[in-house]
CSV table of C-alpha atoms in Angstrom, one decimal:
chain,number,residue,atom,x,y,z
A,280,UNK,CA,186.1,161.3,287.5
A,281,UNK,CA,188.9,159.5,289.5
A,282,UNK,CA,187.2,159.1,293.1
A,283,UNK,CA,186.6,154.8,292.4
A,284,UNK,CA,190.5,154.9,291.0
A,285,UNK,CA,191.6,156.3,294.4
A,286,UNK,CA,188.8,154.5,296.4
A,287,UNK,CA,187.0,157.9,297.6
A,288,UNK,CA,183.8,158.1,298.6
A,289,UNK,CA,183.8,161.4,297.6
A,290,UNK,CA,185.9,164.1,296.0
A,291,UNK,CA,188.8,165.7,298.8
A,292,UNK,CA,189.8,168.7,297.3
A,293,UNK,CA,186.1,170.7,296.2
A,294,UNK,CA,186.2,174.7,296.1
A,295,UNK,CA,182.9,175.1,297.6
A,296,UNK,CA,183.3,175.4,301.7
A,297,UNK,CA,182.4,171.8,303.2
A,298,UNK,CA,182.2,172.1,307.0
A,299,UNK,CA,182.2,167.5,306.7
A,300,UNK,CA,185.9,168.2,305.4
A,301,UNK,CA,186.8,171.4,308.2
A,302,UNK,CA,190.2,170.8,309.1
A,303,UNK,CA,190.8,172.7,312.6
A,304,UNK,CA,194.2,174.0,312.4
A,305,UNK,CA,195.2,176.0,315.7
A,306,UNK,CA,194.2,179.2,314.3
A,307,UNK,CA,191.0,177.9,312.8
A,308,UNK,CA,190.0,176.4,316.3
A,309,UNK,CA,191.3,179.7,317.7
A,310,UNK,CA,188.7,181.5,315.9
A,311,UNK,CA,185.9,179.4,315.6
A,312,UNK,CA,186.1,179.7,319.6
A,313,UNK,CA,185.9,183.2,319.6
A,314,UNK,CA,183.1,182.9,317.4
A,315,UNK,CA,180.9,180.8,319.7
A,316,UNK,CA,182.4,182.5,322.8
A,317,UNK,CA,181.3,185.8,320.9
A,318,UNK,CA,177.5,184.3,320.6
A,319,UNK,CA,177.6,182.8,324.0
A,320,UNK,CA,178.8,186.0,326.1
A,321,UNK,CA,176.3,188.1,323.7
A,322,UNK,CA,179.1,190.0,322.2
A,323,UNK,CA,177.5,192.8,320.1
A,324,UNK,CA,179.7,192.9,317.1
A,325,UNK,CA,182.6,190.3,316.1
A,326,UNK,CA,184.7,190.2,313.4
A,327,UNK,CA,186.6,187.5,311.4
A,328,UNK,CA,189.1,188.8,308.2
A,329,UNK,CA,191.5,186.6,306.5
A,330,UNK,CA,192.6,186.7,302.7
A,331,UNK,CA,190.7,185.2,300.2
A,332,UNK,CA,190.3,181.2,300.4
A,333,UNK,CA,191.5,180.9,304.0
A,334,UNK,CA,188.5,179.1,305.3
A,335,UNK,CA,186.3,182.0,307.0
A,336,UNK,CA,183.1,180.7,305.1
A,337,UNK,CA,183.8,177.2,305.8
A,338,UNK,CA,184.2,178.2,309.8
A,339,UNK,CA,180.9,180.3,309.5
A,340,UNK,CA,178.9,177.2,308.1
A,341,UNK,CA,180.7,175.0,310.8
A,342,UNK,CA,179.1,177.8,313.4
A,343,UNK,CA,175.7,177.7,311.9
A,344,UNK,CA,175.8,174.2,312.3
A,345,UNK,CA,176.0,174.3,315.6
A,346,UNK,CA,174.0,177.2,316.5
A,347,UNK,CA,171.4,176.6,319.4
A,348,UNK,CA,168.0,175.6,318.5
A,349,UNK,CA,166.7,179.1,319.7
A,350,UNK,CA,168.7,181.6,317.3
A,351,UNK,CA,167.3,182.8,314.4
A,352,UNK,CA,170.1,183.6,311.8
A,353,UNK,CA,170.1,186.1,308.9
A,354,UNK,CA,173.0,185.9,306.2
A,355,UNK,CA,174.0,188.6,303.8
A,356,UNK,CA,176.4,186.6,301.9
A,357,UNK,CA,177.1,188.7,299.0
A,358,UNK,CA,178.0,192.2,299.8
A,359,UNK,CA,178.8,194.8,297.6
A,360,UNK,CA,179.6,198.9,297.6
A,361,UNK,CA,176.3,199.8,295.7
A,362,UNK,CA,174.2,198.5,298.9
A,363,UNK,CA,171.6,201.1,298.3
A,364,UNK,CA,169.2,200.7,301.4
A,365,UNK,CA,171.0,198.4,303.8
A,366,UNK,CA,167.8,197.9,305.9
A,367,UNK,CA,165.8,196.3,303.1
A,368,UNK,CA,169.0,193.9,302.9
A,369,UNK,CA,168.8,192.9,306.4
A,370,UNK,CA,165.2,192.9,306.4
A,371,UNK,CA,165.6,190.3,303.5
A,372,UNK,CA,167.7,188.7,305.4
A,373,UNK,CA,165.5,187.5,307.9
A,374,UNK,CA,163.0,186.7,305.3
A,375,UNK,CA,160.8,189.7,306.2
A,376,UNK,CA,158.2,191.2,304.0
A,377,UNK,CA,156.8,194.6,304.7
A,378,UNK,CA,155.2,197.4,302.3
A,379,UNK,CA,156.9,200.0,304.4
A,380,UNK,CA,158.0,202.7,302.5
A,381,UNK,CA,160.4,205.0,304.0
A,382,UNK,CA,163.3,204.0,306.5
A,383,UNK,CA,162.1,205.0,309.6
A,384,UNK,CA,158.9,202.7,308.5
A,385,UNK,CA,161.6,199.7,307.9
A,386,UNK,CA,163.7,200.5,311.1
A,387,UNK,CA,160.4,200.1,313.1
A,388,UNK,CA,159.5,196.9,311.4
A,389,UNK,CA,162.9,195.5,312.4
A,390,UNK,CA,162.9,196.7,315.6
A,391,UNK,CA,159.6,194.7,316.3
A,392,UNK,CA,160.9,191.6,315.0
A,393,UNK,CA,163.9,191.9,317.3
A,394,UNK,CA,161.9,192.9,320.3
A,395,UNK,CA,159.5,190.2,319.6
A,396,UNK,CA,162.4,187.7,319.4
A,397,UNK,CA,164.1,188.4,322.4
A,398,UNK,CA,160.6,188.3,324.1
A,399,UNK,CA,160.7,184.9,323.1
A,400,UNK,CA,164.2,184.0,324.1
A,401,UNK,CA,165.6,183.9,320.7
A,402,UNK,CA,168.8,185.0,319.9
A,403,UNK,CA,168.8,187.0,316.8
A,404,UNK,CA,172.4,187.0,314.3
A,405,UNK,CA,173.2,189.0,311.6
A,406,UNK,CA,176.1,187.8,309.6
A,407,UNK,CA,177.2,190.0,306.7
A,408,UNK,CA,180.3,188.0,304.2
A,409,UNK,CA,182.3,189.8,302.1
A,410,UNK,CA,182.1,192.8,304.3
A,411,UNK,CA,185.1,194.6,303.0
A,412,UNK,CA,183.0,195.0,299.8
A,413,UNK,CA,180.9,197.9,301.6
A,414,UNK,CA,181.5,201.3,301.4
A,415,UNK,CA,182.0,203.5,304.3
A,416,UNK,CA,178.6,204.9,304.2
A,417,UNK,CA,176.9,201.3,304.4
A,418,UNK,CA,179.0,200.7,307.5
A,419,UNK,CA,177.9,203.8,309.3
A,420,UNK,CA,174.5,202.7,308.7
A,421,UNK,CA,175.3,199.3,310.2
A,422,UNK,CA,176.5,201.1,313.0
A,423,UNK,CA,173.1,203.6,313.5
A,424,UNK,CA,171.6,199.7,313.2
A,425,UNK,CA,173.5,198.3,316.0
A,426,UNK,CA,171.6,201.1,318.1
A,427,UNK,CA,169.2,198.9,318.6
A,428,UNK,CA,171.4,197.1,321.6
A,429,UNK,CA,172.0,201.0,323.1
A,430,UNK,CA,170.5,199.7,326.5
A,431,UNK,CA,171.4,196.6,328.8
A,432,UNK,CA,169.1,194.5,326.4
A,433,UNK,CA,171.1,192.6,323.5
A,434,UNK,CA,168.5,192.2,320.7
A,435,UNK,CA,171.1,191.8,317.5
A,436,UNK,CA,174.4,190.6,317.5
A,437,UNK,CA,176.7,191.0,314.3
A,438,UNK,CA,179.4,188.8,312.5
A,439,UNK,CA,181.1,190.6,310.2
A,440,UNK,CA,183.3,188.5,308.0
A,441,UNK,CA,185.8,189.7,305.4
A,442,UNK,CA,189.5,190.1,303.8
A,443,UNK,CA,192.2,191.9,305.3
A,444,UNK,CA,190.9,195.3,303.5
A,445,UNK,CA,187.6,195.3,306.0
A,446,UNK,CA,190.2,196.1,308.9
A,447,UNK,CA,191.7,199.1,306.9
A,448,UNK,CA,188.2,200.3,306.7
A,449,UNK,CA,187.1,199.7,309.9
A,450,UNK,CA,190.6,201.9,310.9
A,451,UNK,CA,189.1,204.9,309.3
A,452,UNK,CA,188.6,208.0,311.6
A,453,UNK,CA,184.9,208.4,310.5
A,454,UNK,CA,184.3,204.7,311.4
A,455,UNK,CA,185.9,204.7,315.3
A,456,UNK,CA,182.4,204.8,316.8
A,457,UNK,CA,181.7,201.3,315.0
A,458,UNK,CA,185.4,199.7,316.0
A,459,UNK,CA,184.9,200.3,319.3
A,460,UNK,CA,181.7,198.5,319.5
A,461,UNK,CA,184.0,195.6,318.5
A,462,UNK,CA,183.7,192.8,321.0
A,463,UNK,CA,185.6,189.6,319.1
A,464,UNK,CA,188.1,189.9,316.3
A,465,UNK,CA,190.3,187.6,315.1
A,466,UNK,CA,192.6,187.5,311.9
A,467,UNK,CA,193.2,183.9,309.8
A,468,UNK,CA,196.6,183.2,308.3
A,469,UNK,CA,197.5,181.2,305.6
A,470,UNK,CA,198.8,177.6,307.0
A,471,UNK,CA,202.4,176.9,307.7
A,472,UNK,CA,203.8,173.6,305.9
A,473,UNK,CA,203.5,171.4,308.9
A,474,UNK,CA,199.5,172.3,308.8
A,475,UNK,CA,199.3,172.0,304.9
A,476,UNK,CA,200.7,168.5,305.3
A,477,UNK,CA,197.8,167.6,307.8
A,478,UNK,CA,195.1,169.7,305.8
A,479,UNK,CA,196.0,167.3,302.9
A,480,UNK,CA,196.0,164.1,304.7
A,481,UNK,CA,192.8,165.1,306.9
A,482,UNK,CA,190.7,165.6,303.2
A,483,UNK,CA,192.1,162.6,301.7
A,484,UNK,CA,191.4,160.7,304.7
A,485,UNK,CA,187.8,162.1,305.3
A,486,UNK,CA,186.9,161.4,301.3
A,487,UNK,CA,188.0,157.6,302.0
A,488,UNK,CA,191.4,157.3,300.1
A,489,UNK,CA,194.7,156.9,302.0
A,490,UNK,CA,196.9,159.7,303.2
A,491,UNK,CA,200.0,159.4,301.2
A,492,UNK,CA,198.4,159.2,297.9
A,493,UNK,CA,199.8,162.3,297.6
A,494,UNK,CA,203.5,162.4,298.7
A,495,UNK,CA,205.6,164.7,301.0
A,496,UNK,CA,207.8,166.0,298.2
A,497,UNK,CA,204.5,166.8,296.2
A,498,UNK,CA,203.0,168.1,299.3
A,499,UNK,CA,206.3,170.7,299.8
A,500,UNK,CA,205.5,171.8,296.3
A,501,UNK,CA,201.7,172.2,297.0
A,502,UNK,CA,202.8,174.3,300.2
A,503,UNK,CA,205.5,176.6,298.2
A,504,UNK,CA,203.1,177.5,295.4
A,505,UNK,CA,199.6,177.5,296.9
A,506,UNK,CA,201.3,179.7,300.4
A,507,UNK,CA,199.4,177.5,302.2
A,508,UNK,CA,196.1,179.3,301.2
A,509,UNK,CA,193.5,176.4,301.9
A,510,UNK,CA,191.5,177.3,298.4
A,511,UNK,CA,194.9,177.1,296.2
A,512,UNK,CA,195.8,173.8,298.0
A,513,UNK,CA,192.4,172.3,297.3
A,514,UNK,CA,193.0,174.0,293.2
A,515,UNK,CA,196.4,172.4,293.0
A,516,UNK,CA,195.5,168.6,294.7
A,517,UNK,CA,192.2,168.5,292.9
A,518,UNK,CA,194.2,169.1,289.7
A,519,UNK,CA,196.8,166.5,290.6
A,520,UNK,CA,194.9,163.8,291.0
A,521,UNK,CA,192.9,164.3,287.8
A,522,UNK,CA,196.5,164.2,286.1
A,523,UNK,CA,197.2,161.3,288.1
A,524,UNK,CA,194.4,159.3,287.2
A,525,UNK,CA,195.0,159.9,283.8
A,526,UNK,CA,198.0,158.5,283.5
A,527,UNK,CA,197.1,155.5,286.0
A,528,UNK,CA,199.4,156.6,288.4
A,529,UNK,CA,198.3,155.5,292.2
A,530,UNK,CA,200.5,158.0,294.3
A,531,UNK,CA,201.1,161.7,293.4
A,532,UNK,CA,204.8,162.4,293.0
A,533,UNK,CA,207.1,165.6,293.2
A,534,UNK,CA,207.4,165.3,289.3
A,535,UNK,CA,203.7,165.1,288.7
A,536,UNK,CA,203.2,167.9,291.0
A,537,UNK,CA,205.5,170.5,289.4
A,538,UNK,CA,203.7,169.5,286.0
A,539,UNK,CA,200.6,170.1,287.5
A,540,UNK,CA,201.9,173.4,289.1
A,541,UNK,CA,203.5,174.4,285.7
A,542,UNK,CA,200.4,173.9,283.8
A,543,UNK,CA,198.2,176.0,286.1
A,544,UNK,CA,200.6,178.4,285.9
A,545,UNK,CA,200.8,178.6,282.0
A,546,UNK,CA,197.1,178.9,282.2
A,547,UNK,CA,197.9,182.5,283.5
A,548,UNK,CA,194.8,182.4,286.1
A,549,UNK,CA,196.9,180.8,289.0
A,550,UNK,CA,198.8,183.2,291.2
A,551,UNK,CA,202.5,182.8,290.4
A,552,UNK,CA,204.9,183.5,293.6
A,553,UNK,CA,206.0,187.1,293.7
A,554,UNK,CA,208.4,186.6,296.9
A,555,UNK,CA,208.8,183.7,299.0
A,556,UNK,CA,208.8,183.8,302.7
A,557,UNK,CA,211.2,182.2,305.3
A,558,UNK,CA,208.8,178.8,305.4
A,559,UNK,CA,208.7,178.9,301.3
A,560,UNK,CA,212.5,179.2,301.5
A,561,UNK,CA,213.1,176.4,303.9
A,562,UNK,CA,210.9,174.1,302.6
A,563,UNK,CA,212.3,174.4,298.7
A,564,UNK,CA,215.9,174.3,300.1
A,565,UNK,CA,215.1,171.1,301.9
A,566,UNK,CA,213.5,169.5,298.4
A,567,UNK,CA,216.7,171.0,296.8
A,568,UNK,CA,219.3,168.9,299.4
A,569,UNK,CA,217.1,165.5,299.2
A,570,UNK,CA,215.6,165.4,295.5
A,571,UNK,CA,218.1,167.9,293.8
A,572,UNK,CA,215.2,169.5,292.2
A,573,UNK,CA,214.3,173.3,292.6
A,574,UNK,CA,210.4,173.5,293.3
A,575,UNK,CA,210.7,177.8,292.5
A,576,UNK,CA,209.4,178.6,288.9
A,577,UNK,CA,211.9,179.9,286.7
A,578,UNK,CA,212.7,184.2,287.2
A,579,UNK,CA,212.2,186.3,284.1
A,580,UNK,CA,216.3,186.5,284.1
A,581,UNK,CA,216.7,182.7,283.6
A,582,UNK,CA,213.7,183.1,280.7
A,583,UNK,CA,216.1,186.2,279.3
A,584,UNK,CA,219.2,184.0,279.3
A,585,UNK,CA,217.3,181.3,277.8
A,586,UNK,CA,216.2,183.6,274.8
A,587,UNK,CA,219.6,185.0,274.2
A,588,UNK,CA,221.0,181.4,273.5
A,589,UNK,CA,218.2,181.0,270.3
């Protein structure tokens, strides 16, 4: 809709993970380094966690795009609590078809597949995304599968990707044996203000536009209301460009951005700020000093005062 108006070759703020737009903040670069190190050093189990929309899946896709040719990857992208037979899902992830009737037979099929790959000098990697949705019994079954690596030969590498709840789950006493086998773990946090500025400008330029299409005060509001979560940054930025295009505006300023944020929040789906952190507070105060505009949403108390005046 707005691509030609702003000079973009493609949309800069899509919600689907796209490694072509990958912005490597220091922490994302570290997470990617840890993932690659885990593969190269033959770590048995690696764990990457982070909030919803923090960029975990994009990192995994970037890693997959740069894997060695002698790697075979199985991906379970939508883990859930009612998995049933995990072995069956693992076999499906590697496109292995079998008429095995019970778990023992399916386990042997998987073992034969892994040993064949190892004998042919191929790495076998199983990635489970949204792993926080797995229950304790399924994670324990995953540990039993990892027993394939009991001797000195590593025939299967596991990468678990999930939200912070995955860490809490793996810290449970009954899963301590699985936790002890984790060689690599990293937790992605939200972007800071400076990283948010760099992230937005990076995506604008990669898409073929000018880095200042969204001005610094609008970006400050985006950071404040997104909390630095990349997916929420994308949501607000994309909607702002749609709004700007409809109004024939070549640059998104603070007034436009606040109208966009208000509209998103009135829709009832976009999350409201419950409590600002120190960096959000600092950014809000700086905008107040320089623009005399408070980017913080009205509190319930202010709403009540307005109602009392009616």
